[in-house]
């Protein structure tokens, strides 16, 4: 039986969120959610948002990352990171629960 842990957020992801908020002059949280759809059955939704009452709030660098209670089981033990590559810079999810994913990295199946 594996231990189910909430997702982790890397320092790189918190630092990028801090840069975004500083540039915009706002103090928004980063919401990471899982929704049905995408080419593999589920897809990640990543957006700036305000906390809701039942969100799991992960804090670091003075920033907040939010996960709603419905998405939490799909993101157990996952890592939320920020990646800068030739194809672009984006927040990425390393999800050990996903059995397959699509090339774009935003869709997965369990």
mmCIF file of N, CA, C and O in Angstrom, residues 55-98:
data_model
loop_
_atom_site.group_PDB
_atom_site.id
_atom_site.type_symbol
_atom_site.label_atom_id
_atom_site.label_comp_id
_atom_site.label_asym_id
_atom_site.label_seq_id
_atom_site.Cartn_x
_atom_site.Cartn_y
_atom_site.Cartn_z
ATOM 1 N N UNK A 55 -10.417 24.424 -0.793
ATOM 2 C CA UNK A 55 -9.170 24.142 -1.515
ATOM 3 C C UNK A 55 -8.065 23.678 -0.570
ATOM 4 O O UNK A 55 -7.964 24.157 0.566
ATOM 5 N N UNK A 56 -7.217 22.796 -1.066
ATOM 6 C CA UNK A 56 -5.935 22.529 -0.421
ATOM 7 C C UNK A 56 -5.020 23.660 -0.874
ATOM 8 O O UNK A 56 -4.916 23.943 -2.068
ATOM 9 N N UNK A 57 -4.384 24.334 0.069
ATOM 10 C CA UNK A 57 -3.503 25.457 -0.256
ATOM 11 C C UNK A 57 -2.065 25.050 0.054
ATOM 12 O O UNK A 57 -1.736 24.723 1.187
ATOM 13 N N UNK A 58 -1.228 25.041 -0.972
ATOM 14 C CA UNK A 58 0.196 24.740 -0.820
ATOM 15 C C UNK A 58 0.928 26.067 -0.897
ATOM 16 O O UNK A 58 0.756 26.812 -1.867
ATOM 17 N N UNK A 59 1.738 26.376 0.121
ATOM 18 C CA UNK A 59 2.372 27.693 0.174
ATOM 19 C C UNK A 59 3.891 27.596 0.137
ATOM 20 O O UNK A 59 4.477 26.666 0.686
ATOM 21 N N UNK A 60 4.493 28.574 -0.520
ATOM 22 C CA UNK A 60 5.941 28.691 -0.576
ATOM 23 C C UNK A 60 6.313 29.992 -1.263
ATOM 24 O O UNK A 60 5.567 30.488 -2.100
ATOM 25 N N UNK A 61 7.422 30.575 -0.872
ATOM 26 C CA UNK A 61 7.908 31.819 -1.480
ATOM 27 C C UNK A 61 6.875 32.934 -1.377
ATOM 28 O O UNK A 61 6.808 33.819 -2.233
ATOM 29 N N UNK A 62 5.998 32.865 -0.375
ATOM 30 C CA UNK A 62 4.946 33.870 -0.249
ATOM 31 C C UNK A 62 3.839 33.703 -1.269
ATOM 32 O O UNK A 62 3.013 34.591 -1.453
ATOM 33 N N UNK A 63 3.802 32.555 -1.957
ATOM 34 C CA UNK A 63 2.826 32.289 -3.011
ATOM 35 C C UNK A 63 1.949 31.102 -2.615
ATOM 36 O O UNK A 63 2.308 30.319 -1.734
ATOM 37 N N UNK A 64 0.812 30.968 -3.312
ATOM 38 C CA UNK A 64 -0.121 29.871 -3.030
ATOM 39 C C UNK A 64 -0.451 29.111 -4.304
ATOM 40 O O UNK A 64 -0.681 29.700 -5.346
ATOM 41 N N UNK A 65 -0.486 27.789 -4.173
ATOM 42 C CA UNK A 65 -0.963 26.907 -5.235
ATOM 43 C C UNK A 65 -2.189 26.197 -4.677
ATOM 44 O O UNK A 65 -2.161 25.686 -3.554
ATOM 45 N N UNK A 66 -3.274 26.186 -5.444
ATOM 46 C CA UNK A 66 -4.551 25.645 -4.999
ATOM 47 C C UNK A 66 -4.892 24.357 -5.726
ATOM 48 O O UNK A 66 -4.675 24.242 -6.931
ATOM 49 N N UNK A 67 -5.456 23.394 -4.975
ATOM 50 C CA UNK A 67 -5.980 22.167 -5.569
ATOM 51 C C UNK A 67 -7.349 21.923 -4.946
ATOM 52 O O UNK A 67 -7.479 21.883 -3.720
ATOM 53 N N UNK A 68 -8.380 21.787 -5.783
ATOM 54 C CA UNK A 68 -9.723 21.546 -5.249
ATOM 55 C C UNK A 68 -9.865 20.097 -4.808
ATOM 56 O O UNK A 68 -9.070 19.231 -5.193
ATOM 57 N N UNK A 69 -10.871 19.826 -3.986
ATOM 58 C CA UNK A 69 -11.029 18.496 -3.393
ATOM 59 C C UNK A 69 -11.326 17.412 -4.436
ATOM 60 O O UNK A 69 -10.957 16.265 -4.236
ATOM 61 N N UNK A 70 -11.972 17.769 -5.535
ATOM 62 C CA UNK A 70 -12.268 16.780 -6.581
ATOM 63 C C UNK A 70 -10.983 16.384 -7.320
ATOM 64 O O UNK A 70 -10.777 15.213 -7.650
ATOM 65 N N UNK A 71 -10.100 17.338 -7.551
ATOM 66 C CA UNK A 71 -8.855 17.071 -8.284
ATOM 67 C C UNK A 71 -7.790 16.403 -7.429
ATOM 68 O O UNK A 71 -6.899 15.738 -7.956
ATOM 69 N N UNK A 72 -7.873 16.584 -6.118
ATOM 70 C CA UNK A 72 -6.814 16.121 -5.218
ATOM 71 C C UNK A 72 -6.445 14.644 -5.386
ATOM 72 O O UNK A 72 -5.257 14.321 -5.487
ATOM 73 N N UNK A 73 -7.415 13.708 -5.453
ATOM 74 C CA UNK A 73 -7.018 12.295 -5.620
ATOM 75 C C UNK A 73 -6.232 12.029 -6.910
ATOM 76 O O UNK A 73 -5.361 11.162 -6.942
ATOM 77 N N UNK A 74 -6.526 12.781 -7.968
ATOM 78 C CA UNK A 74 -5.831 12.595 -9.245
ATOM 79 C C UNK A 74 -4.409 13.150 -9.197
ATOM 80 O O UNK A 74 -3.575 12.797 -10.026
ATOM 81 N N UNK A 75 -4.145 14.044 -8.245
ATOM 82 C CA UNK A 75 -2.837 14.700 -8.147
ATOM 83 C C UNK A 75 -2.029 14.204 -6.953
ATOM 84 O O UNK A 75 -1.001 14.791 -6.618
ATOM 85 N N UNK A 76 -2.474 13.126 -6.309
ATOM 86 C CA UNK A 76 -1.741 12.592 -5.163
ATOM 87 C C UNK A 76 -0.316 12.231 -5.578
ATOM 88 O O UNK A 76 -0.100 11.611 -6.620
ATOM 89 N N UNK A 77 0.642 12.647 -4.782
ATOM 90 C CA UNK A 77 2.068 12.360 -5.006
ATOM 91 C C UNK A 77 2.642 12.999 -6.269
ATOM 92 O O UNK A 77 3.751 12.673 -6.677
ATOM 93 N N UNK A 78 1.910 13.890 -6.916
ATOM 94 C CA UNK A 78 2.399 14.545 -8.133
ATOM 95 C C UNK A 78 3.332 15.698 -7.765
ATOM 96 O O UNK A 78 3.369 16.153 -6.620
ATOM 97 N N UNK A 79 4.081 16.163 -8.751
ATOM 98 C CA UNK A 79 4.951 17.320 -8.571
ATOM 99 C C UNK A 79 4.566 18.392 -9.583
ATOM 100 O O UNK A 79 4.478 18.123 -10.778
ATOM 101 N N UNK A 80 4.322 19.591 -9.077
ATOM 102 C CA UNK A 80 3.989 20.736 -9.917
ATOM 103 C C UNK A 80 5.274 21.535 -10.093
ATOM 104 O O UNK A 80 5.886 21.950 -9.114
ATOM 105 N N UNK A 81 5.685 21.731 -11.339
ATOM 106 C CA UNK A 81 6.973 22.353 -11.623
ATOM 107 C C UNK A 81 6.787 23.417 -12.705
ATOM 108 O O UNK A 81 5.709 23.540 -13.295
ATOM 109 N N UNK A 82 7.844 24.152 -12.965
ATOM 110 C CA UNK A 82 7.853 25.100 -14.077
ATOM 111 C C UNK A 82 9.013 24.735 -14.970
ATOM 112 O O UNK A 82 10.129 24.525 -14.503
ATOM 113 N N UNK A 83 8.754 24.631 -16.257
ATOM 114 C CA UNK A 83 9.763 24.181 -17.211
ATOM 115 C C UNK A 83 9.978 25.241 -18.287
ATOM 116 O O UNK A 83 9.021 25.791 -18.821
ATOM 117 N N UNK A 84 11.240 25.509 -18.570
ATOM 118 C CA UNK A 84 11.583 26.412 -19.671
ATOM 119 C C UNK A 84 12.373 25.605 -20.694
ATOM 120 O O UNK A 84 13.471 25.153 -20.413
ATOM 121 N N UNK A 85 11.772 25.402 -21.858
ATOM 122 C CA UNK A 85 12.402 24.626 -22.925
ATOM 123 C C UNK A 85 12.314 25.414 -24.221
ATOM 124 O O UNK A 85 11.670 26.460 -24.283
ATOM 125 N N UNK A 86 12.917 24.886 -25.264
ATOM 126 C CA UNK A 86 12.863 25.551 -26.556
ATOM 127 C C UNK A 86 11.435 25.727 -27.062
ATOM 128 O O UNK A 86 11.115 26.711 -27.714
ATOM 129 N N UNK A 87 10.564 24.765 -26.723
ATOM 130 C CA UNK A 87 9.178 24.835 -27.202
ATOM 131 C C UNK A 87 8.344 25.824 -26.400
ATOM 132 O O UNK A 87 7.224 26.115 -26.755
ATOM 133 N N UNK A 88 8.875 26.326 -25.303
ATOM 134 C CA UNK A 88 8.150 27.307 -24.506
ATOM 135 C C UNK A 88 8.296 27.053 -23.022
ATOM 136 O O UNK A 88 8.806 26.028 -22.594
ATOM 137 N N UNK A 89 7.846 27.999 -22.251
ATOM 138 C CA UNK A 89 7.886 27.910 -20.803
ATOM 139 C C UNK A 89 6.467 27.682 -20.299
ATOM 140 O O UNK A 89 5.525 28.318 -20.770
ATOM 141 N N UNK A 90 6.324 26.766 -19.338
ATOM 142 C CA UNK A 90 4.990 26.453 -18.840
ATOM 143 C C UNK A 90 5.083 25.721 -17.512
ATOM 144 O O UNK A 90 6.118 25.135 -17.181
ATOM 145 N N UNK A 91 3.977 25.740 -16.779
ATOM 146 C CA UNK A 91 3.873 24.907 -15.592
ATOM 147 C C UNK A 91 3.608 23.485 -16.061
ATOM 148 O O UNK A 91 2.834 23.262 -16.995
ATOM 149 N N UNK A 92 4.260 22.518 -15.434
ATOM 150 C CA UNK A 92 4.111 21.118 -15.823
ATOM 151 C C UNK A 92 3.798 20.278 -14.587
ATOM 152 O O UNK A 92 4.168 20.629 -13.471
ATOM 153 N N UNK A 93 3.139 19.156 -14.815
ATOM 154 C CA UNK A 93 2.766 18.239 -13.745
ATOM 155 C C UNK A 93 3.458 16.907 -13.993
ATOM 156 O O UNK A 93 3.303 16.313 -15.053
ATOM 157 N N UNK A 94 4.244 16.456 -13.024
ATOM 158 C CA UNK A 94 4.820 15.110 -13.065
ATOM 159 C C UNK A 94 3.922 14.255 -12.184
ATOM 160 O O UNK A 94 3.946 14.361 -10.961
ATOM 161 N N UNK A 95 3.068 13.447 -12.829
ATOM 162 C CA UNK A 95 2.020 12.738 -12.120
ATOM 163 C C UNK A 95 2.258 11.225 -12.156
ATOM 164 O O UNK A 95 2.090 10.592 -13.198
ATOM 165 N N UNK A 96 2.624 10.617 -11.007
ATOM 166 C CA UNK A 96 2.856 9.174 -10.984
ATOM 167 C C UNK A 96 1.578 8.359 -11.155
ATOM 168 O O UNK A 96 1.633 7.155 -11.408
ATOM 169 N N UNK A 97 0.410 8.989 -11.048
ATOM 170 C CA UNK A 97 -0.867 8.290 -11.215
ATOM 171 C C UNK A 97 -1.242 8.093 -12.675
ATOM 172 O O UNK A 97 -2.078 7.264 -12.994
ATOM 173 N N UNK A 98 -0.647 8.884 -13.563
ATOM 174 C CA UNK A 98 -1.005 8.813 -14.980
ATOM 175 C C UNK A 98 -0.377 7.578 -15.611
ATOM 176 O O UNK A 98 0.818 7.356 -15.503
#
